PDB file of C-alpha atoms in Angstrom:
ATOM      1  CA  MET A   8       0.007  -0.029   0.024  1.00 60.00           C
ATOM      2  CA  ALA A   9       0.998   3.570  -0.568  1.00 68.00           C
ATOM      3  CA  GLU A  10       2.889   5.249   2.207  1.00 73.00           C
ATOM      4  CA  GLY A  11       0.575   6.310   5.141  1.00 74.00           C
ATOM      5  CA  ILE A  12      -2.507   4.672   3.689  1.00 89.00           C
ATOM      6  CA  THR A  13      -3.596   1.943   6.116  1.00 94.00           C
ATOM      7  CA  ALA A  14      -6.342  -0.821   5.724  1.00 96.00           C
ATOM      8  CA  MET A  15      -8.482   1.381   8.084  1.00 97.00           C
ATOM      9  CA  THR A  16      -8.202   4.285   5.374  1.00 97.00           C
ATOM     10  CA  TRP A  17      -9.260   1.987   2.551  1.00 97.00           C
ATOM     11  CA  LEU A  18     -12.274   0.709   4.875  1.00 98.00           C
ATOM     12  CA  ALA A  19     -13.076   4.422   5.461  1.00 98.00           C
ATOM     13  CA  VAL A  20     -13.214   5.384   1.817  1.00 98.00           C
ATOM     14  CA  PHE A  21     -15.497   2.163   0.959  1.00 98.00           C
ATOM     15  CA  MET A  22     -17.784   3.113   3.945  1.00 99.00           C
ATOM     16  CA  GLY A  23     -18.127   6.742   3.167  1.00 98.00           C
ATOM     17  CA  GLY A  24     -18.605   6.197  -0.551  1.00 98.00           C
ATOM     18  CA  GLY A  25     -21.614   3.804   0.444  1.00 98.00           C
ATOM     19  CA  VAL A  26     -22.949   6.741   2.793  1.00 98.00           C
ATOM     20  CA  GLY A  27     -22.442   9.472   0.127  1.00 97.00           C
ATOM     21  CA  SER A  28     -24.230   7.336  -2.771  1.00 96.00           C
ATOM     22  CA  VAL A  29     -27.210   6.684  -0.452  1.00 97.00           C
ATOM     23  CA  LEU A  30     -27.415  10.421   0.513  1.00 96.00           C
ATOM     24  CA  ARG A  31     -27.445  11.261  -3.143  1.00 92.00           C
ATOM     25  CA  PHE A  32     -30.132   8.742  -3.995  1.00 93.00           C
ATOM     26  CA  GLY A  33     -32.163   9.913  -1.065  1.00 94.00           C
ATOM     27  CA  LEU A  34     -31.822  13.387  -2.069  1.00 92.00           C
ATOM     28  CA  GLY A  35     -32.931  12.553  -5.713  1.00 87.00           C
ATOM     29  CA  GLN A  36     -35.997  10.670  -4.389  1.00 90.00           C
ATOM     30  CA  GLY A  37     -36.924  13.322  -2.200  1.00 90.00           C
ATOM     31  CA  LEU A  38     -36.747  16.274  -4.812  1.00 86.00           C
ATOM     32  CA  ARG A  39     -38.425  14.254  -7.476  1.00 81.00           C
ATOM     33  CA  ALA A  40     -41.636  15.025  -5.631  1.00 77.00           C
ATOM     34  CA  VAL A  41     -41.346  18.428  -5.993  1.00 77.00           C
ATOM     35  CA  GLU A  42     -39.356  18.776  -9.373  1.00 68.00           C
ATOM     36  CA  VAL A  43     -40.536  21.140 -11.966  1.00 69.00           C
ATOM     37  CA  GLY A  44     -39.903  20.689 -15.425  1.00 71.00           C
ATOM     38  CA  SER A  45     -36.906  18.805 -16.701  1.00 62.00           C
ATOM     39  CA  PHE A  46     -34.023  20.795 -15.002  1.00 68.00           C
ATOM     40  CA  PRO A  47     -31.911  18.194 -12.954  1.00 75.00           C
ATOM     41  CA  TRP A  48     -32.456  19.809  -9.561  1.00 82.00           C
ATOM     42  CA  ALA A  49     -31.483  16.899  -7.640  1.00 84.00           C
ATOM     43  CA  VAL A  50     -28.315  16.641  -9.326  1.00 81.00           C
ATOM     44  CA  LEU A  51     -27.622  20.384  -8.884  1.00 81.00           C
ATOM     45  CA  ALA A  52     -28.447  20.109  -5.361  1.00 87.00           C
ATOM     46  CA  ALA A  53     -26.168  17.086  -4.722  1.00 89.00           C
ATOM     47  CA  ASN A  54     -23.428  18.860  -6.508  1.00 86.00           C
ATOM     48  CA  VAL A  55     -23.634  22.055  -4.636  1.00 88.00           C
ATOM     49  CA  LEU A  56     -24.131  20.425  -1.209  1.00 91.00           C
ATOM     50  CA  ALA A  57     -21.285  18.027  -1.804  1.00 91.00           C
ATOM     51  CA  THR A  58     -18.987  20.874  -2.916  1.00 89.00           C
ATOM     52  CA  ALA A  59     -19.938  22.706   0.365  1.00 90.00           C
ATOM     53  CA  LEU A  60     -19.184  19.700   2.275  1.00 91.00           C
ATOM     54  CA  LEU A  61     -15.917  19.110   0.548  1.00 91.00           C
ATOM     55  CA  ALA A  62     -14.667  22.552   1.177  1.00 89.00           C
ATOM     56  CA  TRP A  63     -15.828  22.644   4.711  1.00 90.00           C
ATOM     57  CA  CYS A  64     -13.762  19.139   5.075  1.00 90.00           C
ATOM     58  CA  ALA A  65     -10.787  20.714   3.446  1.00 85.00           C
ATOM     59  CA  VAL A  66     -10.633  23.479   5.828  1.00 84.00           C
ATOM     60  CA  THR A  67     -12.169  22.835   9.003  1.00 89.00           C
ATOM     61  CA  GLY A  68     -12.022  18.975   8.645  1.00 88.00           C
ATOM     62  CA  ALA A  69      -8.460  19.158   8.150  1.00 86.00           C
ATOM     63  CA  GLU A  70      -7.941  20.892  11.524  1.00 90.00           C
ATOM     64  CA  LEU A  71     -10.169  18.749  13.421  1.00 93.00           C
ATOM     65  CA  TRP A  72      -8.823  15.329  11.907  1.00 94.00           C
ATOM     66  CA  GLY A  73      -5.694  15.850  10.042  1.00 92.00           C
ATOM     67  CA  ARG A  74      -5.396  15.126   6.374  1.00 91.00           C
ATOM     68  CA  THR A  75      -3.985  11.723   6.878  1.00 92.00           C
ATOM     69  CA  SER A  76      -6.642  10.187   9.297  1.00 94.00           C
ATOM     70  CA  PRO A  77      -9.340   7.766   8.151  1.00 96.00           C
ATOM     71  CA  MET A  78     -12.075  10.176   9.177  1.00 96.00           C
ATOM     72  CA  TRP A  79     -10.461  12.774   6.502  1.00 95.00           C
ATOM     73  CA  PHE A  80     -10.586  10.105   3.708  1.00 96.00           C
ATOM     74  CA  PHE A  81     -14.089   8.970   4.881  1.00 98.00           C
ATOM     75  CA  MET A  82     -15.527  12.298   4.624  1.00 96.00           C
ATOM     76  CA  THR A  83     -13.495  13.752   1.532  1.00 94.00           C
ATOM     77  CA  VAL A  84     -12.975  10.876  -0.781  1.00 95.00           C
ATOM     78  CA  GLY A  85     -15.767   8.462   0.540  1.00 97.00           C
ATOM     79  CA  VAL A  86     -18.754  10.598   1.355  1.00 97.00           C
ATOM     80  CA  CYS A  87     -18.100  13.678  -0.980  1.00 94.00           C
ATOM     81  CA  GLY A  88     -17.044  11.334  -3.814  1.00 93.00           C
ATOM     82  CA  GLY A  89     -19.982   9.173  -3.381  1.00 95.00           C
ATOM     83  CA  PHE A  90     -22.202  12.116  -3.123  1.00 94.00           C
ATOM     84  CA  SER A  91     -20.683  13.900  -6.035  1.00 88.00           C
ATOM     85  CA  THR A  92     -17.470  13.971  -7.917  1.00 73.00           C
ATOM     86  CA  PHE A  93     -18.390  17.391  -8.813  1.00 82.00           C
ATOM     87  CA  SER A  94     -17.356  18.648  -5.484  1.00 80.00           C
ATOM     88  CA  THR A  95     -13.677  17.866  -6.134  1.00 77.00           C
ATOM     89  CA  PHE A  96     -13.802  19.308  -9.404  1.00 84.00           C
ATOM     90  CA  ALA A  97     -15.221  22.490  -7.941  1.00 89.00           C
ATOM     91  CA  TRP A  98     -12.662  22.489  -5.179  1.00 86.00           C
ATOM     92  CA  ASP A  99      -9.560  21.750  -7.482  1.00 87.00           C
ATOM     93  CA  THR A 100     -10.774  24.643  -9.792  1.00 90.00           C
ATOM     94  CA  LEU A 101     -11.202  26.942  -6.748  1.00 93.00           C
ATOM     95  CA  GLN A 102      -7.483  26.024  -5.726  1.00 89.00           C
ATOM     96  CA  LEU A 103      -5.977  26.623  -9.264  1.00 91.00           C
ATOM     97  CA  TRP A 104      -7.699  30.005  -9.249  1.00 94.00           C
ATOM     98  CA  GLN A 105      -6.671  30.949  -5.781  1.00 93.00           C
ATOM     99  CA  ASP A 106      -2.971  29.914  -6.488  1.00 91.00           C
ATOM    100  CA  GLY A 107      -2.992  32.169  -9.369  1.00 92.00           C
ATOM    101  CA  GLY A 108      -3.733  29.783 -12.100  1.00 89.00           C
ATOM    102  CA  TRP A 109      -6.933  31.478 -13.244  1.00 94.00           C
ATOM    103  CA  MET A 110      -6.156  30.309 -16.963  1.00 94.00           C
ATOM    104  CA  LEU A 111      -5.777  26.864 -15.716  1.00 92.00           C
ATOM    105  CA  ALA A 112      -8.804  27.168 -13.546  1.00 92.00           C
ATOM    106  CA  LEU A 113     -10.787  28.358 -16.551  1.00 95.00           C
ATOM    107  CA  THR A 114      -9.417  25.714 -18.787  1.00 94.00           C
ATOM    108  CA  ASN A 115     -10.441  23.000 -16.367  1.00 91.00           C
ATOM    109  CA  VAL A 116     -14.037  24.304 -16.172  1.00 93.00           C
ATOM    110  CA  ALA A 117     -14.189  24.385 -20.012  1.00 93.00           C
ATOM    111  CA  VAL A 118     -12.580  21.132 -20.668  1.00 91.00           C
ATOM    112  CA  SER A 119     -14.432  19.430 -17.796  1.00 89.00           C
ATOM    113  CA  VAL A 120     -17.944  20.619 -18.949  1.00 90.00           C
ATOM    114  CA  VAL A 121     -17.651  20.367 -22.456  1.00 92.00           C
ATOM    115  CA  GLY A 122     -15.773  17.059 -22.298  1.00 89.00           C
ATOM    116  CA  CYS A 123     -18.397  15.516 -19.872  1.00 83.00           C
ATOM    117  CA  VAL A 124     -21.156  16.702 -22.091  1.00 88.00           C
ATOM    118  CA  ALA A 125     -19.487  15.503 -25.118  1.00 91.00           C
ATOM    119  CA  VAL A 126     -18.749  12.098 -23.534  1.00 89.00           C
ATOM    120  CA  SER A 127     -22.610  11.878 -22.290  1.00 86.00           C
ATOM    121  CA  TRP A 128     -23.812  12.632 -25.708  1.00 87.00           C
ATOM    122  CA  TRP A 129     -21.368   9.988 -27.249  1.00 90.00           C
ATOM    123  CA  VAL A 130     -22.143   7.223 -24.896  1.00 88.00           C
ATOM    124  CA  ALA A 131     -26.163   8.063 -25.349  1.00 84.00           C
ATOM    125  CA  GLN A 132     -25.541   7.645 -29.242  1.00 88.00           C
ATOM    126  CA  ILE A 133     -23.773   4.508 -29.218  1.00 89.00           C
ATOM    127  CA  THR A 134     -25.935   2.881 -26.528  1.00 84.00           C
ATOM    128  CA  SER A 135     -29.411   3.831 -28.052  1.00 75.00           C
TER     129      SER A 135
END
């Protein structure tokens, strides 16, 4: 295993991913009852909430648990990753921007959004 990564860390990521996935599913089911139109409100809500949680974990959680503790990995990689991978994308983009790499941040946004939409379209085309 990688240095500093223990079996407990792997278990924490595994369990957190399950929690995040169940949270996303529950949110989706709950919002379907009030959904208006075809806009993906559940996905947007999950992405925004997961991004907020990841940002909180990155700042406050790091102080509480440390960045190498199983709890850190449970929350950031596990829960946030299971709830939404968009949270990591948003956080990484913010870090690029704050580090002065605004061009890299904008490139990350453009390539991620256009690339993911293009891949979604392509997969839909080849599987329908």
